[in-house]
XYZ file of C-alpha atoms in Angstrom:
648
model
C -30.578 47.638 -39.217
C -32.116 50.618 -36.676
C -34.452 50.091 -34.091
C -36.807 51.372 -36.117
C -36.669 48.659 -38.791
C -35.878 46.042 -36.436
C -38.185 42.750 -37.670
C -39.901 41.136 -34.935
C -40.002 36.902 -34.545
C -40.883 34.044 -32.919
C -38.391 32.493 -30.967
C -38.037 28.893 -32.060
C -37.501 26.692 -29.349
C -37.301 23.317 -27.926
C -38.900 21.064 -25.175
C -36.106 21.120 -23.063
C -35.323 25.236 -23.537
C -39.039 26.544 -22.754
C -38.364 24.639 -19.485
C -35.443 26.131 -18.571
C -36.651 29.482 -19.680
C -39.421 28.612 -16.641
C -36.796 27.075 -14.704
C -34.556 30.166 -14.329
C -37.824 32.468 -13.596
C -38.500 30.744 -10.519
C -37.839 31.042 -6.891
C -34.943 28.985 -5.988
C -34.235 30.076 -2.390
C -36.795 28.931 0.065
C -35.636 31.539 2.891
C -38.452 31.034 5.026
C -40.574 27.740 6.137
C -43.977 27.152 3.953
C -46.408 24.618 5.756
C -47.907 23.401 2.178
C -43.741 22.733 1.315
C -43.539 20.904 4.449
C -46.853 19.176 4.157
C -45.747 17.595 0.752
C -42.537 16.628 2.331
C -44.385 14.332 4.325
C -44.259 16.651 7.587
C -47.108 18.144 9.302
C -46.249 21.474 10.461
C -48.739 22.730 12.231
C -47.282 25.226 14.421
C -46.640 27.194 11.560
C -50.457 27.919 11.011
C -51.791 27.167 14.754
C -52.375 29.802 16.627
C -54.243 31.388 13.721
C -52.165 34.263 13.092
C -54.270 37.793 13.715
C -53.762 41.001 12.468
C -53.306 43.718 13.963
C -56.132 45.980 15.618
C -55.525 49.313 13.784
C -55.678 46.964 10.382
C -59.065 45.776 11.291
C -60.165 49.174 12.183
C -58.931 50.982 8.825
C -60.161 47.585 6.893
C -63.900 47.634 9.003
C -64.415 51.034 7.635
C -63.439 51.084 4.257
C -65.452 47.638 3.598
C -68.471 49.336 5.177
C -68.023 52.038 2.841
C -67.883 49.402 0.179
C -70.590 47.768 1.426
C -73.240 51.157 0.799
C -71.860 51.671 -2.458
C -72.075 48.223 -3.543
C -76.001 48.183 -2.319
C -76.832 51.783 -3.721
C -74.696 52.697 -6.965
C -74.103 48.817 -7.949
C -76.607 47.439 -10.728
C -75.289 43.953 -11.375
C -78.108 43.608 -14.179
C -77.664 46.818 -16.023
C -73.832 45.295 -16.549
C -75.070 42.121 -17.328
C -77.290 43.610 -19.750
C -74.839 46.270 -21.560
C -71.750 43.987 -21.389
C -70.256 46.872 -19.460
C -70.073 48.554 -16.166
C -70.893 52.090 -16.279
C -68.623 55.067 -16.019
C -70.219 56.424 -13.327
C -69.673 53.322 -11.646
C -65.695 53.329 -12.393
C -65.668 56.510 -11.485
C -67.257 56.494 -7.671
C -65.028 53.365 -7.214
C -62.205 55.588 -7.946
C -63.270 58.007 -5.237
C -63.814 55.711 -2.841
C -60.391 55.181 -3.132
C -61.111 50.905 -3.980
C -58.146 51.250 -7.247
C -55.534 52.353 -4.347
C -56.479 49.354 -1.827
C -53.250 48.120 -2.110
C -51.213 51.361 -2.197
C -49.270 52.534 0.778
C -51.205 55.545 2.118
C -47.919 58.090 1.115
C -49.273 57.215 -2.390
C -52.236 57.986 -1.553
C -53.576 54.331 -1.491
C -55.616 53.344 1.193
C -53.090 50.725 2.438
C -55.390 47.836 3.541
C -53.606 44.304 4.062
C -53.976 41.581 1.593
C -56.878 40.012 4.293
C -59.055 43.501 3.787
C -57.907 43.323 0.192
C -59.392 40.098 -0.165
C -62.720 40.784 1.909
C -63.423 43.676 -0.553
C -62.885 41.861 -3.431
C -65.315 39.395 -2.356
C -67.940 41.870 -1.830
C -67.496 43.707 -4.651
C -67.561 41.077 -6.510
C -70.800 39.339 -5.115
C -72.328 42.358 -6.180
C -70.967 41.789 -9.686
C -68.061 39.439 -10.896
C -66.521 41.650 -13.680
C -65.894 44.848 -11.089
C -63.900 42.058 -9.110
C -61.885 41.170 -11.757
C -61.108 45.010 -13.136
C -60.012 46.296 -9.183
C -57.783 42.653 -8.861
C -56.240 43.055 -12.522
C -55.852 46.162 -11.515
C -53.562 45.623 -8.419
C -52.905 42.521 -7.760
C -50.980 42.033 -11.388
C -51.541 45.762 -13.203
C -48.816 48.174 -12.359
C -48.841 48.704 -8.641
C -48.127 45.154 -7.512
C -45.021 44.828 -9.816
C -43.600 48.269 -8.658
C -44.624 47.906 -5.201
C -41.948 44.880 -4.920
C -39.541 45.654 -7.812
C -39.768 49.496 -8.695
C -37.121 52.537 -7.794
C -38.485 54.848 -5.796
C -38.704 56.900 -8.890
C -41.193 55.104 -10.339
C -42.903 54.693 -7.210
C -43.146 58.357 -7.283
C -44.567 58.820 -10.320
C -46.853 55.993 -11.059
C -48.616 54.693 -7.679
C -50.325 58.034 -6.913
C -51.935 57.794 -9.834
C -52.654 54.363 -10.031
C -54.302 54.927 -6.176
C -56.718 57.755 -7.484
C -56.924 58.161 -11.138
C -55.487 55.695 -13.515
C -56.238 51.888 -14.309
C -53.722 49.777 -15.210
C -53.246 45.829 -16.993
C -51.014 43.241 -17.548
C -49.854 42.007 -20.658
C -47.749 39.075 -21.138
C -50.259 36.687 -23.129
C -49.783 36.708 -26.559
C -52.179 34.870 -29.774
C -49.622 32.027 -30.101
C -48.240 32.232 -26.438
C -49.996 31.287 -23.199
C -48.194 29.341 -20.592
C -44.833 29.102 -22.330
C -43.516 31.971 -22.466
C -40.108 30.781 -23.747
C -42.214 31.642 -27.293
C -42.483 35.660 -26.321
C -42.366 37.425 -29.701
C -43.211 41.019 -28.651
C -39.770 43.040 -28.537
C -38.356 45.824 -26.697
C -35.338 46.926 -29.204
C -32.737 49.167 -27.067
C -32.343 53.012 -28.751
C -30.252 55.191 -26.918
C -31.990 56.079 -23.435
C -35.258 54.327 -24.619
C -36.954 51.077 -26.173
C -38.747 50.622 -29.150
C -42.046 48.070 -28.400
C -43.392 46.009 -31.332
C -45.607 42.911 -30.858
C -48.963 41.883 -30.030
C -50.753 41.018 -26.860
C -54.175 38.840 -26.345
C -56.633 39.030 -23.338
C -55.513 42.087 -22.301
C -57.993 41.934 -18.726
C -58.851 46.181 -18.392
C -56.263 47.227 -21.514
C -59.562 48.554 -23.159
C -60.055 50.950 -20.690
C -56.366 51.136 -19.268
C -54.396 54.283 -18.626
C -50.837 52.556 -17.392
C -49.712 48.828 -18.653
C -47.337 46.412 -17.326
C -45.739 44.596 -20.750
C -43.556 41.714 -20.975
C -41.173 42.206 -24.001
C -38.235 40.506 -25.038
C -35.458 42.699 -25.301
C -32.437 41.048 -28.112
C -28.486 40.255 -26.439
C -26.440 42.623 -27.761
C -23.718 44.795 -26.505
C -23.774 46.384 -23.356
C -27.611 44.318 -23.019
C -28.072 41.626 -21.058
C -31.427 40.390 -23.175
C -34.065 38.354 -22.255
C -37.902 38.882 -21.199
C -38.067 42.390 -19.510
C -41.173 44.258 -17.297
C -42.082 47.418 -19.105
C -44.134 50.647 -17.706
C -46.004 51.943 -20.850
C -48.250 54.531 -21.413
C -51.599 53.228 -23.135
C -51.823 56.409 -24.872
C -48.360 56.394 -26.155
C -48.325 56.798 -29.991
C -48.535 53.098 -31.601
C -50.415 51.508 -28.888
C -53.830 50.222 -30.446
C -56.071 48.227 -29.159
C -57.481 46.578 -31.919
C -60.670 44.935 -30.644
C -62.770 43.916 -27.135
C -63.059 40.514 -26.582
C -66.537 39.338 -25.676
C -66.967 36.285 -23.308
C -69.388 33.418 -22.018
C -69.156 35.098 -18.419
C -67.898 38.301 -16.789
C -69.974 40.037 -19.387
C -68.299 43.618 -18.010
C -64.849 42.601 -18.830
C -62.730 45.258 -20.379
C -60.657 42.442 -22.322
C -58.748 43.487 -25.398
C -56.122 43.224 -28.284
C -53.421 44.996 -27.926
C -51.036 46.307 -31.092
C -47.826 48.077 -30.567
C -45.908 49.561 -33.221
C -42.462 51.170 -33.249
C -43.760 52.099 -29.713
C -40.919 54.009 -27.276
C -40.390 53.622 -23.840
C -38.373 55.496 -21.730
C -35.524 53.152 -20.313
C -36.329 54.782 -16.696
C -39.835 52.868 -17.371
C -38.367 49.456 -17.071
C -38.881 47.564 -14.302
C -35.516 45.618 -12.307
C -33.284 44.638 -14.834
C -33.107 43.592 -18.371
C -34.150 39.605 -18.399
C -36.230 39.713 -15.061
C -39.240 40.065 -16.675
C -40.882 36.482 -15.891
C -39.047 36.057 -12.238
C -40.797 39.807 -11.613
C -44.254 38.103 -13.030
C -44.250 35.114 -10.967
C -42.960 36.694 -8.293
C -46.001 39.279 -7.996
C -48.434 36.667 -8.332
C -46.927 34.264 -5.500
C -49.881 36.996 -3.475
C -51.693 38.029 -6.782
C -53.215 35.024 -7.114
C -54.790 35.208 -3.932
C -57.667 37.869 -5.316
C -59.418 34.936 -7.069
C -60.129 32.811 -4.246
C -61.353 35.963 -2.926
C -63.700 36.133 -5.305
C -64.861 32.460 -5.262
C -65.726 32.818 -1.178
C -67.547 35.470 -2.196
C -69.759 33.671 -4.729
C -69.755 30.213 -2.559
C -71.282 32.625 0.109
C -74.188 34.061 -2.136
C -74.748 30.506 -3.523
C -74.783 29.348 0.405
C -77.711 32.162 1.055
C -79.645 31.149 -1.860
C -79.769 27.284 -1.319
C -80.484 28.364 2.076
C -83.777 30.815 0.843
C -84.500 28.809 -1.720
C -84.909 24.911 -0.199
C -86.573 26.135 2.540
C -89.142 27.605 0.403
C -89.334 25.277 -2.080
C -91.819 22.321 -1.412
C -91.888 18.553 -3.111
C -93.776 16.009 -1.641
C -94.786 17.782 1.147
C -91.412 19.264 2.618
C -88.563 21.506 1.664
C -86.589 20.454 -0.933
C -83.698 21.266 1.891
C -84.727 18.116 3.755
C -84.999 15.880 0.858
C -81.290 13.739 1.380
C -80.431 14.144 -2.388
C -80.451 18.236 -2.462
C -79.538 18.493 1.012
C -76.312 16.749 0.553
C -76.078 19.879 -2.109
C -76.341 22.348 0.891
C -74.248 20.524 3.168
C -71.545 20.329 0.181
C -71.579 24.385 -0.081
C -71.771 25.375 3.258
C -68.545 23.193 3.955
C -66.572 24.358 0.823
C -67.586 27.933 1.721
C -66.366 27.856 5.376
C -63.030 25.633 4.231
C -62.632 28.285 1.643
C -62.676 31.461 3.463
C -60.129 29.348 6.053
C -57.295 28.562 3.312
C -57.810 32.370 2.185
C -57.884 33.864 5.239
C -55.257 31.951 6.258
C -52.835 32.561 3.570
C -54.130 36.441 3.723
C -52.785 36.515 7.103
C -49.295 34.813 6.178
C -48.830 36.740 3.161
C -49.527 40.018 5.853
C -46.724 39.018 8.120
C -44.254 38.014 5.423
C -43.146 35.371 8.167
C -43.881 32.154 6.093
C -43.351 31.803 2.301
C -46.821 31.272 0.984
C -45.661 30.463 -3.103
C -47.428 27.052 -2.513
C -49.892 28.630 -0.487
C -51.318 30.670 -2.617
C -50.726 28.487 -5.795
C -53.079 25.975 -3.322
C -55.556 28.481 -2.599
C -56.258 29.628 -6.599
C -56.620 26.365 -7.871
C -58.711 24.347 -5.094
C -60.959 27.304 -4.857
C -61.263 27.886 -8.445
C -62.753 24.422 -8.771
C -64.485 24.328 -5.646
C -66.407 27.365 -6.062
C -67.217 26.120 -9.919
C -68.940 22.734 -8.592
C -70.733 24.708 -6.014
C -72.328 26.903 -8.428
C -73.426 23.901 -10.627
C -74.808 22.546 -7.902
C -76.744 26.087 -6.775
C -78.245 25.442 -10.559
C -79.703 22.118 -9.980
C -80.861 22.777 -6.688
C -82.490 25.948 -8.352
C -83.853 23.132 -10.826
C -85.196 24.625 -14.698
C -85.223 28.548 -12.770
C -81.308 28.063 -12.392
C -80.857 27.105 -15.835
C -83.226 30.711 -16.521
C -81.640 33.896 -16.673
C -81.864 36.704 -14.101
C -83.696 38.695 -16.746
C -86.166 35.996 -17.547
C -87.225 35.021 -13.755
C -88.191 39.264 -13.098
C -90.237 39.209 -16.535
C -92.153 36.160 -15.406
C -93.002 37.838 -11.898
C -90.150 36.105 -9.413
C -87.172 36.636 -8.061
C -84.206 37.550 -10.221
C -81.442 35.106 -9.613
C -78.416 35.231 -11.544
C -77.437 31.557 -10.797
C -76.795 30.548 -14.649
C -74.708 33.838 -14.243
C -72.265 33.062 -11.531
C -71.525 29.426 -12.992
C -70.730 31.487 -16.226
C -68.606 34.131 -15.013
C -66.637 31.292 -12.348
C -65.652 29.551 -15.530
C -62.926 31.935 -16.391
C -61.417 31.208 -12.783
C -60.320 27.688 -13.921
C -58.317 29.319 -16.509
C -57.086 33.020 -15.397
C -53.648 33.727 -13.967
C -52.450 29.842 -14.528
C -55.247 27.184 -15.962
C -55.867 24.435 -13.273
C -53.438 22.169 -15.533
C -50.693 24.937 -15.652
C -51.056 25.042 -11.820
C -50.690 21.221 -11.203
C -47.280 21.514 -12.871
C -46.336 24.486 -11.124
C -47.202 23.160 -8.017
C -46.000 20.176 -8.448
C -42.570 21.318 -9.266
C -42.134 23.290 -5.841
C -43.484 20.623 -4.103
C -40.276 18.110 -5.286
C -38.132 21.205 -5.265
C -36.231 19.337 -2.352
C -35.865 15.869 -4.086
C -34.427 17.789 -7.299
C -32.474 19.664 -4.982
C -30.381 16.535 -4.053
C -30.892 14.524 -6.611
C -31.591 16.277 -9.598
C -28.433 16.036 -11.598
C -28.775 12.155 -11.490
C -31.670 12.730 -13.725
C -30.199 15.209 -15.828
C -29.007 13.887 -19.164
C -26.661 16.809 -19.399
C -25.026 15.756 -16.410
C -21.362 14.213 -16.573
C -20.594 10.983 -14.322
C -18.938 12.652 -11.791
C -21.683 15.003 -11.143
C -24.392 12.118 -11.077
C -21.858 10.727 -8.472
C -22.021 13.870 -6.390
C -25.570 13.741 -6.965
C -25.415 10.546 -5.715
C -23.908 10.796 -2.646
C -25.732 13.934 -1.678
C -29.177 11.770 -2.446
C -27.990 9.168 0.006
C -27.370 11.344 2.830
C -30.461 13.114 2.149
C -33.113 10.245 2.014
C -31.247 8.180 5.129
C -32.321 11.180 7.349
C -35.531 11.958 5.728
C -36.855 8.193 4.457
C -37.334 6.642 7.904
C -39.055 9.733 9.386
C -42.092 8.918 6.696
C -42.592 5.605 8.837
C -44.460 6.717 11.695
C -45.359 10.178 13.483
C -48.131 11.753 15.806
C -51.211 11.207 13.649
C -50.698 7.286 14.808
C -51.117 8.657 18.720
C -54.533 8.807 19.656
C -53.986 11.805 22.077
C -52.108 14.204 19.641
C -53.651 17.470 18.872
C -56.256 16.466 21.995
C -56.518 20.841 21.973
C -58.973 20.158 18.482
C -61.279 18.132 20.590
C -63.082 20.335 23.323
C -65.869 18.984 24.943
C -69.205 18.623 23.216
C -67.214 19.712 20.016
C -67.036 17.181 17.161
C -63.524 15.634 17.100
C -60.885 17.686 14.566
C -58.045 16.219 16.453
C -59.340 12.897 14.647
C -58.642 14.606 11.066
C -55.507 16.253 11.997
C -54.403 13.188 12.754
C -55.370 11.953 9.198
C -53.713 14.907 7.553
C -50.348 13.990 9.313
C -50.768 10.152 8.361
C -51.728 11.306 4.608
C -48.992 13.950 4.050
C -46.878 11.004 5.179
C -48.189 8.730 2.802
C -48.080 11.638 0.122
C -44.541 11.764 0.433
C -43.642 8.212 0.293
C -45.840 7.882 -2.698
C -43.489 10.895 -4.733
C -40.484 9.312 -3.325
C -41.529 6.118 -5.083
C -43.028 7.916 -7.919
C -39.543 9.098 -8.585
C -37.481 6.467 -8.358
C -39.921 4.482 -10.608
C -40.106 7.059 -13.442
C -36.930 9.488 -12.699
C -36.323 11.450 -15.404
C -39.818 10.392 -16.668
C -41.706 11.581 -14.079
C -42.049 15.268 -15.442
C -44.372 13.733 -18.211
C -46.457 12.176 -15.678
C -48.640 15.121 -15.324
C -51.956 12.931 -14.356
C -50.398 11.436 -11.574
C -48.888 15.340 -10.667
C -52.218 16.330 -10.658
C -53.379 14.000 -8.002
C -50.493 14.385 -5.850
C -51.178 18.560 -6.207
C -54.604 17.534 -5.181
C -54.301 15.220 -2.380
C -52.130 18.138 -1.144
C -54.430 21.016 -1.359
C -57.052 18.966 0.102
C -55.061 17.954 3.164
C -53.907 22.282 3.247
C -57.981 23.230 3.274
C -58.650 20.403 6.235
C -55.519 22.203 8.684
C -56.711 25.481 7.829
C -60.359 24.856 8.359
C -59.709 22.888 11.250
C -57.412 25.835 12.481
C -59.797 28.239 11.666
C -62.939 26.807 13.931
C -60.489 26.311 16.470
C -59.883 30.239 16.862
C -63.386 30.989 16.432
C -64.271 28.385 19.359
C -61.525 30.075 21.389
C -62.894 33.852 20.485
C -66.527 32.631 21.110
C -67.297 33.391 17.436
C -69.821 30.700 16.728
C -67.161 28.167 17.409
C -70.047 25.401 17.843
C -71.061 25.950 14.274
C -67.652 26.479 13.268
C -66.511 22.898 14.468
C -69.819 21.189 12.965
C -68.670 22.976 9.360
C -65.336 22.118 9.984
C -65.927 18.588 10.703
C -68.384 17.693 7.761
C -65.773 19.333 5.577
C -63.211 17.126 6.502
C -64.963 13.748 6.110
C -66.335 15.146 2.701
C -62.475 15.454 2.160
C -61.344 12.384 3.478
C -63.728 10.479 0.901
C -61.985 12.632 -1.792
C -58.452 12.660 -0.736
C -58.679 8.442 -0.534
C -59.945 8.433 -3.819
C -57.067 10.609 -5.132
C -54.865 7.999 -3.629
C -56.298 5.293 -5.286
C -56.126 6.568 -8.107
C -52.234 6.972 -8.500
C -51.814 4.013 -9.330
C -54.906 2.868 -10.648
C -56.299 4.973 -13.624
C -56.631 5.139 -17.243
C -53.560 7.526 -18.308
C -51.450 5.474 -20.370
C -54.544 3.937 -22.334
C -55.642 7.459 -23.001
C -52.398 8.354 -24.399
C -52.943 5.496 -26.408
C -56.724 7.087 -27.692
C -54.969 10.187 -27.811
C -52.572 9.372 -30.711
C -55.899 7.775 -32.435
C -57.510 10.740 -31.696
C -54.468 13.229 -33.614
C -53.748 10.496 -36.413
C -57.254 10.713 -37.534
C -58.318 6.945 -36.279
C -61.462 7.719 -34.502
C -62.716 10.451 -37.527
C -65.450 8.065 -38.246
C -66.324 8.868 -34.753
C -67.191 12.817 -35.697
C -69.664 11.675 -38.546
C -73.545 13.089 -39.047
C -72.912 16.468 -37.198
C -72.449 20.027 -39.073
C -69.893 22.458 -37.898
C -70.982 25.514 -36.842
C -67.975 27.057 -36.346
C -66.616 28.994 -39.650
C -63.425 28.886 -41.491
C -61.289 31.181 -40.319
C -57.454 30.479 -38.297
C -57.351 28.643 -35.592
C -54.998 31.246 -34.081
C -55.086 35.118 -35.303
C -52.559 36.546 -37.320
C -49.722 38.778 -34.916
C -47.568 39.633 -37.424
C -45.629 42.900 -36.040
C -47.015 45.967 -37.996
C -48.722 49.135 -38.344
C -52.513 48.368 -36.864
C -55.083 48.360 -39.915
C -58.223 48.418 -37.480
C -59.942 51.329 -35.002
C -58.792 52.125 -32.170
C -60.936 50.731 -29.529
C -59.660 52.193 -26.318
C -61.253 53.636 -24.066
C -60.141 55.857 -21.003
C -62.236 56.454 -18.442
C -62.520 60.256 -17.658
């Protein structure tokens, strides 16, 4: 059969395959130290984050200028309503965003990019996207996962050449791995890339296609078949969205980000040059993860951004808004509100700026970093935007639109909890992230002692696995009994005079990440080869972790503004309410390892899937239709209009 005719399936697979399919994608070397690594290993690194690292002066400069650039066009060509309203940001808008050079942020300047650092990278994103979410999300889908990102790390110098000047200047670009039956397990990829001669044939279907409406250049995960003289396996493609075949079949409307340019994506007996493949045949998912160990770092951008516009109008608005004869502010059950965001905002902008600057000097390996930094400020910056809306009372619940009409303010706060939804869910849902996480953070312990677990494993490799454990946890086990955070003079440098004390919580976050690791260790031996099913308790661990990472780099962070006499006073008094707000979380978390509710919700869960609890679903209607749960992708000819559209 040609390539041509070549049918396109589903891989069937099991459980245990679709892990290792993950499995082999990842990192294995850790070549460089990671504080969050360390910090679930039970040991508190600090002098890997302390001094805050800086960067360097002719960075700032080039950075300073572009964002104040950014800053006038944001304020003068930037109508965050008129997108709201049209579900779409205007040409004109793409266009002078082009010109300002804001696609090429990322791009070395011999491609014409403008060749800020990931910290300027991330400061524009925020501002951009303050003034509207959806022109966030097209520049960071764009370049932090589109096609510069991938090549930037991965590419030949010939496809440098030909692709990243025009991705700096004129072209947008997407990535497209999602497919309608295929989120996080990508062990399931159906779309194919069928070798023919000195090119591929494409055929498959991709879902949520984040700018493929309007894209000029794609990034496309295929799965090319073994055969001779092909290694197989999921591959990185550069295709042309123009290329004959390539339809995108409709654009996907959704409860937030209003502007997206989010499609379906067809492609039919679609041919790619071989030179447009990026690394080799089977790399595909290592390439993926691999770009977003920094790619993910563009949506906490975005969420500092929106926890500082939800800071400014709590601040406006509870100071002007009077009940019982004072400001709402100074009423103890919405000022706990305020106290909540202004916290989360400054510990925010400390775990991204901080993981900015790492990912900058390539010195540390930030994977866990900036795995931490997505999905604690994805959350975060969701609960501070709820509670922006009930501070705002029934005019948060109103729209923008609806509050100008009436004579006041327009304040999109039902807005921004709308389009921060998505954040929970793009590039990794908070659950997919807890497992991820997770499994780098006992990358050590399955390092050792891994094959004991294994059920593929033969006796004398559980006894090697054995031995090598035993060494390993004599060393490591008794260093989890005591350490600094028990000495009430350590870190004494967080505890200036007439400064709040932050040595006091450092200390805490090396007595928790002990605690954290003795907890896993026992977590382990309890459940062993269960434990990977134990993705509650994961969770919490993941969480008691990237609580104790967003104390040491807030606590860091107002530290180095103290020393630069950068409203260090304020800084500490943030700082420290963060980190008792923490504290009261991060004990919680720790309580509830081992006391929750997960196995008798398993238990409801079966009732729930056997049909026990129907009777439970009685005297409602359905308002939702008929039709598949999941949408036809059968490989094909496309039957429906075209829908893309280029910008010019």
């Amino acid at each position: 059969m040609s390539a041509a005719t070549t049918p396109s399936s589903r891989p069937t697979v099991t459980e245990r395959e679709a892990r290792q399919v993950a499995e082999a994608a990842r990192e294995q070397d850790w070549r460089k130290p990671s504080f969050a690594k360390e910090l679930f290993l039970g040991r508190f690194r600090l002098d890997l984050i302390h001094p805050h690292p800086l960067p360097a002066d002719d960075d700032v400069q080039r950075g300073e200028e572009f964002l104040a650039k950014l800053r006038d066009f944001c304020e003068t060509k930037i109508d965050g309503s008129v997108i709201e309203r049209d579900a779409r940001i205007p040409d004109q808008v793409i266009t002078g965003l082009k010109e300002l050079g804001a696609f090429g942020m990322k791009i070395d300047t011999k491609y014409g990019g403008l060749g800020l650092t990931q910290v300027y990278y991330n400061k524009a994103l925020a501002l951009v996207g303050s003034a509207n979410p959806a022109i966030g999300a097209l520049l960071s889908a764009h370049q932090s996962i589109g096609v510069p990102q991938p090549l930037k790390m991965f590419g030949t110098q010939e496809q440098k050449d030909a692709f990243l000047p025009r991705c700096a200047r004129t072209d947008i670009s997407a990535f497209l791995l999602t497919e309608p039956d295929v989120g996080s397990d990508p062990a399931r990829l159906a779309t194919t890339a069928v070798p023919d001669g000195d090119e591929y044939v494409l055929d498959g279907v991709k879902l949520w296609t984040t700018n493929g409406v309007v894209a000029d250049l794609l990034v496309v995960m295929a799965r090319v078949p073994k055969s001779e003289g092909h290694k197989g396996g999921i591959t990185a493609f550069v295709v042309e969205a123009a290329s004959d075949g390539v339809t995108v079949e409709n654009r996907n409307a959704f409860m937030g980000l209003r502007g997206l340019e989010n499609g379906v994506t067809r492609f039919h007996q679609v041919r790619v040059p071989a030179a447009n493949r990026i690394g080799p045949e089977g790399a595909g998912l290592k390439i993926a993860l691999t770009t977003l160990n920094t790619g993910r770092l563009s949506l906490p951008a975005m969420c500092v951004g929106a926890g500082k516009w939800c800071l400014k109008i709590a601040r406006e608005w509870s100071a002007v808004r009077e009940q019982w004869g004072k400001p709402v502010a100074l009423h103890e059950a919405v000022g706990s509100k305020i106290s909540f965001i202004a916290a989360t905002t400054f510990a925010l902008e400390a775990v991204l700026d901080l993981s900015s600057q790492m990912a900058d000097e390539d010195r540390n390996d930030i994977r866990i970093e900036a795995a931490l930094a997505k999905l604690y400020g994805s959350e975060m910056a969701c609960l501070m935007a709820d509670e922006l809306v009930q501070i705002r009372g029934g005019r948060g619940f109103e729209t923008a639109a609806s509050l100008e009409a009436r004579g006041e303010r327009a304040v999109p706060a039902e807005q921004i909890l709308r389009d921060l939804r998505i954040n929970r869910i793009f590039e990794g849902s908070t659950e997919i992230m807890h497992l991820l996480i997770a499994r780098e953070a006992v990358d050590a312990h399955l390092s050792v002692a891994g094959d004991l677990i294994d059920p593929d494993k033969t006796l004398a490799d559980k006894a090697k696995a054995g031995a090598q454990a035993g060494a390993f946890y004599a060393k490591w086990l008794p260093k989890l009994v005591a350490g600094p955070g028990q000495l009430p003079r350590s870190y004494a440098d967080f505890h200036p005079s007439g400064h709040p004390d932050l040595a006091a919580h450092l200390r805490y976050v090396e007595r928790a990440a002990r605690k954290l690791a003795r907890s896993t260790f026992y977590a382990m031996s309890r459940w062993q080869g269960r434990m990977e099913t134990k993705q509650g308790f994961l969770g919490r661990i993941v969480d008691i972790g990237a609580e104790l990472f967003a104390m040491s780099a807030a606590c860091v962070r107002a530290e180095h503004l103290r020393a630069t006499d950068d409203h260090g006073r304020e800084a500490y008094q943030l700082a420290d309410a963060f980190c008792r707000q923490a504290r009261i979380r991060v004990e919680e978390l720790f309580g509830r390892l081992w006391t929750n509710t997960d196995d008798l919700d398993h238990k409801v869960v079966k009732g729930v899937l056997g049909g026990a609890y129907e009777w439970l679903e009685q005297g409602i209607v359905d308002p939702s239709g008929d039709g598949p749960w999941i949408a036809d992708a059968t490989p094909g000819a496309s039957q429906r209009e075209n829908v893309h559209r280029p910008i010019p």
